[in-house]
Every structure is written in structure tokens, then in C-alpha cells.
Amino acid sequence: MEFVYQDERFADLQLLRYRLNGFDELSLRQKTLIYYLSKATIFGRDITFDQYGQYNLRIRKMLEVVYCNQTISHDSADFRALETYLKRVWFSNGIYHHYGCEKFIPGFSEDYLREVVRKTDASKLPLKDGESVEEMCRELFPVIFDKDVLPKRVNKADGEDLVRTSACHFYEGVTQQEAEDFYDRMKRQDAGTDTPISYGLNSTLVKEDGHLKECVWKADGLYGNAIRHIIYWLRKAIEVAENDAQKSYISLLINYYESGDLNVFNQYCIEWVGEHDSSVDFINGFIEVYGDPLGLKGTWEGLVEYIDKEATHRTQTISNNAQWFEDHSPVDDRFKKTVVQGVSANVICAAMLGGEEYPSTAIGINLPNADWIRAQYGSKSITISNITDAYNKAAKGNGFKEEFVIDEETLQLIEKYGDVCDDLHTDLHECLGHGSGQLLPGVDPDSLKAYGNTIEEARADLFGLYYIADAKLVELGLTPDMEAYKSQYYTYMLNGLMTQLIRITPGHQIEEAHMRNRALIAHWCYENGDAIRLVERNGKTYVEITDYVQLRSLIARLLAEVQRIKSEGDYEAARYLVETYAVKVNETLHQEVLERYQKLNLAPYKGFINPMMLPVLDKNGDICDIQLNYSESYAHQMLRYSTEYGTLI
């Protein structure tokens, strides 16, 4: 039976499926390890929901109860609108768009929701102790329906209090200045240390009786019930770990979850990044800080993976030459690493997605994030082959390139080289880009504050763009010839200048860090040289690249400046670059892009349904195989996860 990649579509979203290629060839021990780690991955789901907004879990539960209520009509426009809204809540881990961070506008009325909630068994609703249904509605309905109540999950507008105006649940009753001062005092205590900890990474900062304190996320603290379930499955994973080093770092992760001690987290990162012999690996914890407007607090995420051995040859070629790339980078020598340590890179198959990586996921990841650990111990990079493959298969023949690419010659260039260069740019971004360069002594890794994430993503993208055009890649067999890079340059600039605007609501600015990064690079190159033009043909705007060699020189100049900003912690220069080139939207061009895209009838965002993993038991009750099932529907999976893995509501 042929595997079907594309699945359900609603709102601006389409669900895809990803296949676990080569899973049957793994040993029983490896399959069982993946199964246990997958359970630990799904159990973090409720944490992410709560981190994305303090009302998300209760709203999700209320809507799920209504959705499953068979006593109300399921054949009405209001119910169908409620169903779509709930599916968007599932997809985004809350009531805010997973990419734009703005609050969803319900397609049903407040009166309708009140009516169907009243017809629902109150014992199934997420009522607080002693709370009535009406009191629950009075608390939750303004959050859902009032556009002025907690309107954005993450606000990055320059000049505003980013903590007060962001609905993410990392702070309670705290201002931006109070939060920054609180963590600045902590950092000053560690001034001069060579092994700083990531203050604030695993806690909610609250104000009680006028005093600030951290509520730490750990087994006997905040999110404890979810974390204890994660720990249970991590302990099971230790029993079937592939080697002693893997057992050791899983034990450290458990220790960290139990203690909340960020020094232990550093030890875990060091041991994790140093283990290279296992085929199965995973990410589990409070990792990326994009969801915090101050870039301090880690959103929970999970990913289980195993190596795609055939494709990993490409990334290992890159990592084996990491020192050459560092030495030949166009940045100031002061900002280069003299010795590149421990860079490893694998192409992997995702086996389970969770938390911030589910249903929408990255196609490449580089960890750990601590600069000093990268410098002293190296980093692990992954490119996720089966996710990329699913995206590529879903995009074939959809008409997008034909609509926006300037001419047939360029289109053929992209068709010939596009997939190879897309994967290669991701590899360079994750494997070398994030791991390149160094901070000058004494520079605070968080000195760029709200602009740090955008600058870091721009730095990694620029590194990849600069080197994808280098003859060294042809020499290494990574690109077939010196024409290939042009496909990446064209699609990147097209995306940064035009096509990523399909993800922006009319009247809004660009806020998401990766989108800001792409806009920054494309607009800076457009405005600081004459290698790129916007031209009109037959009433439509197109990107034209007139000089690819000059464009690479512009990329080199910008990379040098972005690395300087990062290395020196130059906040004002970061602010200038981002606010000048990465935020503003040309409304006329935006409207044109939206109209052209709408005619294609495509969903701008994609996400994934996880496979079901079913343990097969022998007559003694021991696992003798792990069976995969790809048939579960999106709604069934989400409702099942809420039932089986709902630990915080």
C-alpha cells in the first residue's frame, strides 16, 4: 500500500505524515528505546500548552468536552467553526498562531459557546474548586473573544514592555525591567566564570508580596506531574540504552528534572554532546528561548530520532572540514575559533515529535545553545531527512514556483539543484553556522536581548549562504558544480523579499525570529548593492538577481557585521539592523503576494501527525517488537493525547 503524505487541511494549515524509513531494520533494543523515549516525548505536551499561555489548558479542555458532546448538533456552521478553532488550538499548543503569535479570531459567537457549554456535563469541564460553569465562562471567554485581552503570545515591538504585553506564561505580575534586572543581578554574581549557567531557563518568574521569585520547573515543583511521567519513561529508556555514555547522560537529565539545578543541565549537555556512538538519540527538555520575548526561558520540546546512515555521509563531510570553514570565514580573525571542537552532524529520521516541535517542527537543529559549551565541547547538528522528504513530496506540482519565479531558465535551475541545495544550506546552517565564531571575553551571551534570536539565526543563515557558493563544496562533492548555489540564492532572496509575506496578516509587521532573519538578509542585500532587483512583468512583481558574484560579496559583508555584533554584544547595532531591515512590510507588495498566493489554493503552514507506536508482547509479556501505524486521524490523535498524556489539567 502506497504511503500517503498529505492529510487533512483547515484554516491556513495542512497536516502531513512522515514515514519512519529504515525503522524495521533497527534492532529490538533500538526500537524499544525509541518507544520509551517517545512516551517521554509526548508527556511534555501539557507543559508547552501552559507555557504558551496560562489559560490554554483550560480552554483546550473546555472545547474538547464540547466537541465530544453528542447531545449537541454537529451539523451547524457554528459547530464547524468551533471544530476548526479547536484544531488550530491543538496545532498551535494554544490560542495563539504558532508562527505569527497573534490570537485566533473565533468563527463562532460568544453566545453560541455559552449555549453549548451549558449543555455539557459540568463534571467533565475544567472547573476550579468551587467554581461554577458561569464563573468559568466569565474568566475564559474574554481571553477567547476580546481582541484586546492578551492579544499576542510574544510581542517584540520596539519601545514596549515586552513582558507585560506578551501572553506567554513565563512571567506573572512582572515588568520587563524587573525581569532584566533580576537576571542581571544573578549574572553579576557569576562574573568571570568560564562555565556560566543559563539563568531563568527552567522557571516562571513571579512577583509575590512585592518580591520576585522563581518557580522552578522540576519533579516536585511547577509542572511536576508532567515531569514525573517524563522521568518514568526516561528510566525505562536507561534499561535499553545503547551504551554506558548514553545511560549516563539520560541519568543526568533525570537528575536535572528532579533537582531543577542548571549546573546539572550543563553537565548533561556536555555529556550528551560528547556521545557519538549511538544510532538513537533524542531531545527532551526546556531548550529553545524563541517563545520568551526576552530570550531567556526555554519552551519544552521533544524529539526522538535515529540516524539516516546513507544521508549522513553529507553532513559528516561538512563536520570533518569544520576547521577549514572557520579559518576561511570572511569575519574578523578576533571572532574566529582558533580550534573548532567536537562538531558532529547527522542526517536523522524523526521517530516522534513533541512539545514545541509538534505538530509543526524544524527541519534542522543544532544544540546545545550555551556558547561556552559549544566553544569547549562542540555541538550536535541534525538535519531531519524524513520531514524534509514529506515537505518536498507535498510541494511537488503545486504551482508555487511557477507563479513566483521570474523565468523558465531560473525555474529549471531550481528544479535541477533546489532539493540538493536546500538540504545543504540547512546542514551548513545547523552544523557550522551556529557553531562558528566566538564571543569576546566578558561578553554576556544575552546582551542582544530581544534581538538575540534574530541575529543568531541570521548569522547561521549567512554562513550557509556564503559557503554554499564556495568551490570547496564542489571539491568535497557536496555540490555538483559552480552553478548549483544560484538556486539557493534565488529562492532565499525570493522568500525574504516576497513569498514569506504569505504568512503575515495584512497590517502586521514581521515578528517571528526566523522570518525577521530572512527579511534582514534579503532587504539588506537589496538595499546595499545592485545585485538584486524587483521588476514588474505583466503586472506582477518578480525578484531578479543580476549579479550572483556581487551578491555573495554582499553576503560576506553582512556576515562579517553580524558576527561582530554577536561577538561584541553590540545591542544598538543589532537593534538598528533588525528594526531597519527585518520588521517593516511593504503593504502594496504584501497585498499582491497574498492575492497571487490565494489563487493557488495552498496552505502556507504544514504540520505533522505522529505515527502510532504499538508494542507487541510475547507470551511472557515482554516486548518482542514495535509496530508502526500511520492511519490515526489528526483529531483522534489530539484527543487521545489529551486523554492519555494530560497531566496538568
PDB file of C-alpha atoms in Angstrom, residues 219-370:
ATOM      1  CA  ALA A 219       9.627  16.966  39.627  1.00  0.00           C
ATOM      2  CA  ASP A 220       8.465  18.430  42.955  1.00  0.00           C
ATOM      3  CA  GLY A 221       7.869  21.932  41.609  1.00  0.00           C
ATOM      4  CA  LEU A 222       5.946  23.601  38.811  1.00  0.00           C
ATOM      5  CA  TYR A 223       4.857  21.149  36.066  1.00  0.00           C
ATOM      6  CA  GLY A 224       5.819  18.358  38.454  1.00  0.00           C
ATOM      7  CA  ASN A 225       3.159  15.838  37.409  1.00  0.00           C
ATOM      8  CA  ALA A 226       4.187  16.012  33.754  1.00  0.00           C
ATOM      9  CA  ILE A 227       7.887  15.898  34.627  1.00  0.00           C
ATOM     10  CA  ARG A 228       7.458  12.841  36.861  1.00  0.00           C
ATOM     11  CA  HIS A 229       5.872  10.973  33.943  1.00  0.00           C
ATOM     12  CA  ILE A 230       8.749  12.036  31.685  1.00  0.00           C
ATOM     13  CA  ILE A 231      11.227  10.760  34.290  1.00  0.00           C
ATOM     14  CA  TYR A 232       9.439   7.404  34.489  1.00  0.00           C
ATOM     15  CA  TRP A 233       9.914   6.772  30.769  1.00  0.00           C
ATOM     16  CA  LEU A 234      13.478   8.079  30.796  1.00  0.00           C
ATOM     17  CA  ARG A 235      14.260   5.496  33.482  1.00  0.00           C
ATOM     18  CA  LYS A 236      12.777   2.819  31.228  1.00  0.00           C
ATOM     19  CA  ALA A 237      14.975   4.131  28.411  1.00  0.00           C
ATOM     20  CA  ILE A 238      18.102   3.652  30.538  1.00  0.00           C
ATOM     21  CA  GLU A 239      17.315  -0.087  30.682  1.00  0.00           C
ATOM     22  CA  VAL A 240      17.709  -0.392  26.904  1.00  0.00           C
ATOM     23  CA  ALA A 241      20.208   2.405  26.214  1.00  0.00           C
ATOM     24  CA  GLU A 242      22.769   1.637  23.524  1.00  0.00           C
ATOM     25  CA  ASN A 243      25.878   2.271  25.625  1.00  0.00           C
ATOM     26  CA  ASP A 244      27.096   3.427  29.038  1.00  0.00           C
ATOM     27  CA  ALA A 245      27.641   7.007  27.874  1.00  0.00           C
ATOM     28  CA  GLN A 246      24.022   7.225  26.798  1.00  0.00           C
ATOM     29  CA  LYS A 247      22.895   5.773  30.132  1.00  0.00           C
ATOM     30  CA  SER A 248      24.995   8.395  31.898  1.00  0.00           C
ATOM     31  CA  TYR A 249      23.553  11.433  30.127  1.00  0.00           C
ATOM     32  CA  ILE A 250      19.988  10.154  30.499  1.00  0.00           C
ATOM     33  CA  SER A 251      20.669   9.772  34.221  1.00  0.00           C
ATOM     34  CA  LEU A 252      21.924  13.361  34.326  1.00  0.00           C
ATOM     35  CA  LEU A 253      18.790  14.556  32.559  1.00  0.00           C
ATOM     36  CA  ILE A 254      16.689  12.780  35.195  1.00  0.00           C
ATOM     37  CA  ASN A 255      18.810  14.387  37.918  1.00  0.00           C
ATOM     38  CA  TYR A 256      18.188  17.795  36.342  1.00  0.00           C
ATOM     39  CA  TYR A 257      14.447  17.196  36.129  1.00  0.00           C
ATOM     40  CA  GLU A 258      14.413  16.147  39.781  1.00  0.00           C
ATOM     41  CA  SER A 259      16.601  18.939  41.139  1.00  0.00           C
ATOM     42  CA  GLY A 260      15.972  21.809  38.716  1.00  0.00           C
ATOM     43  CA  ASP A 261      19.706  22.550  39.056  1.00  0.00           C
ATOM     44  CA  LEU A 262      21.003  24.324  35.936  1.00  0.00           C
ATOM     45  CA  ASN A 263      24.566  23.262  36.769  1.00  0.00           C
ATOM     46  CA  VAL A 264      23.380  19.685  36.280  1.00  0.00           C
ATOM     47  CA  PHE A 265      21.809  20.737  32.990  1.00  0.00           C
ATOM     48  CA  ASN A 266      25.225  21.974  31.854  1.00  0.00           C
ATOM     49  CA  GLN A 267      26.764  18.628  32.822  1.00  0.00           C
ATOM     50  CA  TYR A 268      24.028  16.838  30.901  1.00  0.00           C
ATOM     51  CA  CYS A 269      24.672  18.985  27.803  1.00  0.00           C
ATOM     52  CA  ILE A 270      28.399  18.275  27.966  1.00  0.00           C
ATOM     53  CA  GLU A 271      27.923  14.512  28.207  1.00  0.00           C
ATOM     54  CA  TRP A 272      25.144  14.500  25.603  1.00  0.00           C
ATOM     55  CA  VAL A 273      27.217  16.438  23.045  1.00  0.00           C
ATOM     56  CA  GLY A 274      30.178  14.114  23.624  1.00  0.00           C
ATOM     57  CA  GLU A 275      28.306  10.865  22.896  1.00  0.00           C
ATOM     58  CA  HIS A 276      28.544   9.859  19.233  1.00  0.00           C
ATOM     59  CA  ASP A 277      28.281   6.074  19.126  1.00  0.00           C
ATOM     60  CA  SER A 278      24.542   5.543  19.435  1.00  0.00           C
ATOM     61  CA  SER A 279      22.174   5.363  16.477  1.00  0.00           C
ATOM     62  CA  VAL A 280      19.189   6.528  18.534  1.00  0.00           C
ATOM     63  CA  ASP A 281      19.224   9.972  20.138  1.00  0.00           C
ATOM     64  CA  PHE A 282      16.715  12.465  21.462  1.00  0.00           C
ATOM     65  CA  ILE A 283      15.981  15.990  22.661  1.00  0.00           C
ATOM     66  CA  ASN A 284      13.847  16.369  25.762  1.00  0.00           C
ATOM     67  CA  GLY A 285      13.579  19.468  27.895  1.00  0.00           C
ATOM     68  CA  PHE A 286      13.398  23.237  28.180  1.00  0.00           C
ATOM     69  CA  ILE A 287      15.523  24.169  25.189  1.00  0.00           C
ATOM     70  CA  GLU A 288      14.792  26.997  22.770  1.00  0.00           C
ATOM     71  CA  VAL A 289      14.071  30.526  24.009  1.00  0.00           C
ATOM     72  CA  TYR A 290      12.196  31.941  20.990  1.00  0.00           C
ATOM     73  CA  GLY A 291       8.923  31.824  22.932  1.00  0.00           C
ATOM     74  CA  ASP A 292      10.203  34.280  25.556  1.00  0.00           C
ATOM     75  CA  PRO A 293      10.340  37.921  24.400  1.00  0.00           C
ATOM     76  CA  LEU A 294      13.498  38.332  26.488  1.00  0.00           C
ATOM     77  CA  GLY A 295      15.106  35.186  25.074  1.00  0.00           C
ATOM     78  CA  LEU A 296      15.799  33.614  28.485  1.00  0.00           C
ATOM     79  CA  LYS A 297      13.246  30.893  29.198  1.00  0.00           C
ATOM     80  CA  GLY A 298      13.153  27.552  27.441  1.00  0.00           C
ATOM     81  CA  THR A 299       9.972  26.196  25.957  1.00  0.00           C
ATOM     82  CA  TRP A 300       9.555  22.448  26.453  1.00  0.00           C
ATOM     83  CA  GLU A 301      10.225  20.346  23.380  1.00  0.00           C
ATOM     84  CA  GLY A 302      10.847  16.736  22.497  1.00  0.00           C
ATOM     85  CA  LEU A 303      12.207  14.826  19.521  1.00  0.00           C
ATOM     86  CA  VAL A 304      13.198  11.175  19.131  1.00  0.00           C
ATOM     87  CA  GLU A 305      15.482  10.320  16.233  1.00  0.00           C
ATOM     88  CA  TYR A 306      17.664   7.662  14.658  1.00  0.00           C
ATOM     89  CA  ILE A 307      20.448   8.053  12.107  1.00  0.00           C
ATOM     90  CA  ASP A 308      19.797   8.005   8.375  1.00  0.00           C
ATOM     91  CA  LYS A 309      23.101   6.318   7.592  1.00  0.00           C
ATOM     92  CA  GLU A 310      23.127   6.898   3.846  1.00  0.00           C
ATOM     93  CA  ALA A 311      22.397  10.636   4.003  1.00  0.00           C
ATOM     94  CA  THR A 312      24.705  11.250   6.978  1.00  0.00           C
ATOM     95  CA  HIS A 313      27.747  10.995   4.697  1.00  0.00           C
ATOM     96  CA  ARG A 314      26.944  14.552   3.533  1.00  0.00           C
ATOM     97  CA  THR A 315      26.862  16.103   6.988  1.00  0.00           C
ATOM     98  CA  GLN A 316      29.912  14.208   8.192  1.00  0.00           C
ATOM     99  CA  THR A 317      31.870  15.573   5.241  1.00  0.00           C
ATOM    100  CA  ILE A 318      30.927  19.062   6.404  1.00  0.00           C
ATOM    101  CA  SER A 319      31.769  18.451  10.066  1.00  0.00           C
ATOM    102  CA  ASN A 320      35.101  16.814   9.177  1.00  0.00           C
ATOM    103  CA  ASN A 321      36.102  20.040   7.451  1.00  0.00           C
ATOM    104  CA  ALA A 322      34.776  22.388  10.143  1.00  0.00           C
ATOM    105  CA  GLN A 323      38.189  23.948  10.833  1.00  0.00           C
ATOM    106  CA  TRP A 324      38.672  24.850   7.163  1.00  0.00           C
ATOM    107  CA  PHE A 325      35.317  26.624   7.063  1.00  0.00           C
ATOM    108  CA  GLU A 326      36.085  28.522  10.263  1.00  0.00           C
ATOM    109  CA  ASP A 327      39.523  29.582   9.044  1.00  0.00           C
ATOM    110  CA  HIS A 328      38.218  30.854   5.693  1.00  0.00           C
ATOM    111  CA  SER A 329      35.198  32.695   7.012  1.00  0.00           C
ATOM    112  CA  PRO A 330      35.043  36.382   5.918  1.00  0.00           C
ATOM    113  CA  VAL A 331      34.756  37.612   9.519  1.00  0.00           C
ATOM    114  CA  ASP A 332      37.391  39.368  11.613  1.00  0.00           C
ATOM    115  CA  ASP A 333      40.011  36.964  12.954  1.00  0.00           C
ATOM    116  CA  ARG A 334      39.255  38.129  16.509  1.00  0.00           C
ATOM    117  CA  PHE A 335      35.856  36.471  16.249  1.00  0.00           C
ATOM    118  CA  LYS A 336      37.021  33.122  14.844  1.00  0.00           C
ATOM    119  CA  LYS A 337      37.678  29.998  16.854  1.00  0.00           C
ATOM    120  CA  THR A 338      41.332  29.030  16.745  1.00  0.00           C
ATOM    121  CA  VAL A 339      40.382  25.414  17.297  1.00  0.00           C
ATOM    122  CA  VAL A 340      36.932  24.104  16.415  1.00  0.00           C
ATOM    123  CA  GLN A 341      35.942  21.477  18.973  1.00  0.00           C
ATOM    124  CA  GLY A 342      33.628  18.477  18.719  1.00  0.00           C
ATOM    125  CA  VAL A 343      31.430  19.420  15.771  1.00  0.00           C
ATOM    126  CA  SER A 344      29.221  16.481  14.831  1.00  0.00           C
ATOM    127  CA  ALA A 345      26.431  16.342  12.294  1.00  0.00           C
ATOM    128  CA  ASN A 346      23.974  13.646  11.318  1.00  0.00           C
ATOM    129  CA  VAL A 347      21.063  13.299   8.980  1.00  0.00           C
ATOM    130  CA  ILE A 348      18.349  11.652  11.023  1.00  0.00           C
ATOM    131  CA  CYS A 349      14.844  10.266  10.773  1.00  0.00           C
ATOM    132  CA  ALA A 350      12.406  11.740  13.247  1.00  0.00           C
ATOM    133  CA  ALA A 351      10.554   8.996  15.120  1.00  0.00           C
ATOM    134  CA  MET A 352       8.383  11.143  17.405  1.00  0.00           C
ATOM    135  CA  LEU A 353       7.694  14.878  17.721  1.00  0.00           C
ATOM    136  CA  GLY A 354       6.605  16.610  20.917  1.00  0.00           C
ATOM    137  CA  GLY A 355       6.040  19.940  22.612  1.00  0.00           C
ATOM    138  CA  GLU A 356       7.334  22.908  20.641  1.00  0.00           C
ATOM    139  CA  GLU A 357       8.362  20.503  17.839  1.00  0.00           C
ATOM    140  CA  TYR A 358       4.795  19.215  17.330  1.00  0.00           C
ATOM    141  CA  PRO A 359       2.778  19.337  15.112  1.00  0.00           C
ATOM    142  CA  SER A 360       4.974  21.965  13.388  1.00  0.00           C
ATOM    143  CA  THR A 361       8.652  21.090  13.507  1.00  0.00           C
ATOM    144  CA  ALA A 362      12.077  22.297  12.471  1.00  0.00           C
ATOM    145  CA  ILE A 363      13.964  20.627   9.620  1.00  0.00           C
ATOM    146  CA  GLY A 364      17.332  21.124  11.316  1.00  0.00           C
ATOM    147  CA  ILE A 365      18.552  21.583  14.878  1.00  0.00           C
ATOM    148  CA  ASN A 366      21.901  22.489  16.455  1.00  0.00           C
ATOM    149  CA  LEU A 367      22.447  22.093  20.201  1.00  0.00           C
ATOM    150  CA  PRO A 368      23.400  22.844  22.927  1.00  0.00           C
ATOM    151  CA  ASN A 369      22.716  26.571  22.926  1.00  0.00           C
ATOM    152  CA  ALA A 370      25.269  27.639  25.542  1.00  0.00           C
TER     153      ALA A 370
END
